[in-house]
CSV table of C-alpha atoms in Angstrom, one decimal:
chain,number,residue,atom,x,y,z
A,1,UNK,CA,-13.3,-11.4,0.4
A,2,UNK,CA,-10.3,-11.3,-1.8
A,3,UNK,CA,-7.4,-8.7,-0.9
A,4,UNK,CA,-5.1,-7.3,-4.2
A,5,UNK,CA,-1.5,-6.5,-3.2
A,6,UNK,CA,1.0,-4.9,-5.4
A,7,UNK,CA,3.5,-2.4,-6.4
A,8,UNK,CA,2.1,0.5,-9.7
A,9,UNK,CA,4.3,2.3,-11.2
A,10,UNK,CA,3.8,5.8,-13.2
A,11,UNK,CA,3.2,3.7,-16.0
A,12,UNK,CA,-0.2,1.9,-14.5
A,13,UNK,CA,2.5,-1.5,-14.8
A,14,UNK,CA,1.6,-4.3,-11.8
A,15,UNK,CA,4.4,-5.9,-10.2
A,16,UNK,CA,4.9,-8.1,-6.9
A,17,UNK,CA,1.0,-8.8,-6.9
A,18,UNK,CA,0.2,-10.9,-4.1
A,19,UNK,CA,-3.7,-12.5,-4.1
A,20,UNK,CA,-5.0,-13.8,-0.6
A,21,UNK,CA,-8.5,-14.0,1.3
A,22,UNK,CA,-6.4,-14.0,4.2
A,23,UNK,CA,-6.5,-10.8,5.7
A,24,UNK,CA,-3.7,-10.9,7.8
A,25,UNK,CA,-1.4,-12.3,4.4
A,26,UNK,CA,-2.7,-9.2,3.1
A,27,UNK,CA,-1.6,-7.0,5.6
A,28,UNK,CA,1.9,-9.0,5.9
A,29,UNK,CA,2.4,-8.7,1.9
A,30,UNK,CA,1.4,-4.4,2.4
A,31,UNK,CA,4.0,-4.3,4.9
A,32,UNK,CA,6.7,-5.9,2.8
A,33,UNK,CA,5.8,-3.3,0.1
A,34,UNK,CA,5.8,-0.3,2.2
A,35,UNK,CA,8.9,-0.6,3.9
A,36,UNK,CA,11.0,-1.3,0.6
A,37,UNK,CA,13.2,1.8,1.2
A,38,UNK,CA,14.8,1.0,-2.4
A,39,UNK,CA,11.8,2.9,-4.2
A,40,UNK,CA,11.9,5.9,-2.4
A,41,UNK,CA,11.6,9.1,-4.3
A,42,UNK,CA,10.3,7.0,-6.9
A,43,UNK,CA,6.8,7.5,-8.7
A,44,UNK,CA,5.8,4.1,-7.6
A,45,UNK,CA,2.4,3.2,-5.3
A,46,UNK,CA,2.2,0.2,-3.2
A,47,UNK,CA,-1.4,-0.4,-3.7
A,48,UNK,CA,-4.0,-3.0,-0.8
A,49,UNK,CA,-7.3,-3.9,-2.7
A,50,UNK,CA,-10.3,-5.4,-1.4
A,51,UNK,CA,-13.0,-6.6,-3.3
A,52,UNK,CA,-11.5,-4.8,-6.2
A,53,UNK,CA,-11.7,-1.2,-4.3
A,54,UNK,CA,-9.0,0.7,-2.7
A,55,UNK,CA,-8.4,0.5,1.6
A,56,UNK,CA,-5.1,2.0,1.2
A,57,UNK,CA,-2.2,3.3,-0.7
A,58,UNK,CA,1.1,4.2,0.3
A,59,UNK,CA,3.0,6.8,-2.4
A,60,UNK,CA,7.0,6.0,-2.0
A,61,UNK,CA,7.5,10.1,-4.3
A,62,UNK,CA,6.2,11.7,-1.3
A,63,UNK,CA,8.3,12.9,1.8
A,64,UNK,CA,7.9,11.1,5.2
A,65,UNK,CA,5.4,12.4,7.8
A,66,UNK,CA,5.8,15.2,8.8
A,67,UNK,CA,7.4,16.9,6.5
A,68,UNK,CA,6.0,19.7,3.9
A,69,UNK,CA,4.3,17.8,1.2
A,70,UNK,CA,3.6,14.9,3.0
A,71,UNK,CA,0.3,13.5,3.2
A,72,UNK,CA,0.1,10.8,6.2
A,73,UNK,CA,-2.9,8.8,4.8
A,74,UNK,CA,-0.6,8.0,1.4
A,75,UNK,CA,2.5,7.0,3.4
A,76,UNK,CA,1.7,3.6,5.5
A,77,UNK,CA,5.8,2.6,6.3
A,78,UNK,CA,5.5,1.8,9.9
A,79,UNK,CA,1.5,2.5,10.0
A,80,UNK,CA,0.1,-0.4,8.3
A,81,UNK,CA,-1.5,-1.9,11.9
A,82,UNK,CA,-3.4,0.8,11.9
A,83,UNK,CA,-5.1,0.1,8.5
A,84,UNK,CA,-8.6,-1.9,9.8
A,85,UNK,CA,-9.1,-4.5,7.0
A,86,UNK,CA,-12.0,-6.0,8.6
A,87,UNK,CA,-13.8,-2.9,8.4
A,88,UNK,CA,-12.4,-1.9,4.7
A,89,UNK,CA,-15.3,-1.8,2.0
């Protein structure tokens, strides 16, 4: 299994891309991403691959959970041991 980590930005441009079969690198370099409070507000995606499909996306232009307009499966800052990557397909 190979894991994809990295930041997208409105513009479909990769950056920070980490490549690992490690799942718990994966997870680590997801973590690093999502808790870059920098982008906030920003159209940017911090994007975990697997096998070249998505297990989760975490969307730094939307509000924090709860608020209105946030969505809780595309905001992973604090979350992202919940995310089961030995499950993801």
């Amino acid at each position: 299994m190979t894991f994809r980590i990295y930041l997208r930005d409105a513009h479909q441009c990769v950056t920070e891309k980490t490549i690992t079969g490690d799942p718990e690198v994966a997870r680590a370099a997801f973590k690093t991403l999502t808790e870059r409070t920098d982008l906030d507000g920003q159209r940017m995606l911090a994007v975990l691959n697997r096998d070249g499909r998505p297990v989760a996306h975490h969307d730094f232009s939307k509000p924090t959970p709860p608020a209105p307009g946030s969505d809780p499966i595309r905001w992973w800052r604090g979350r992202v041991c919940e995310i089961d990557l030995a499950r993801a397909t």
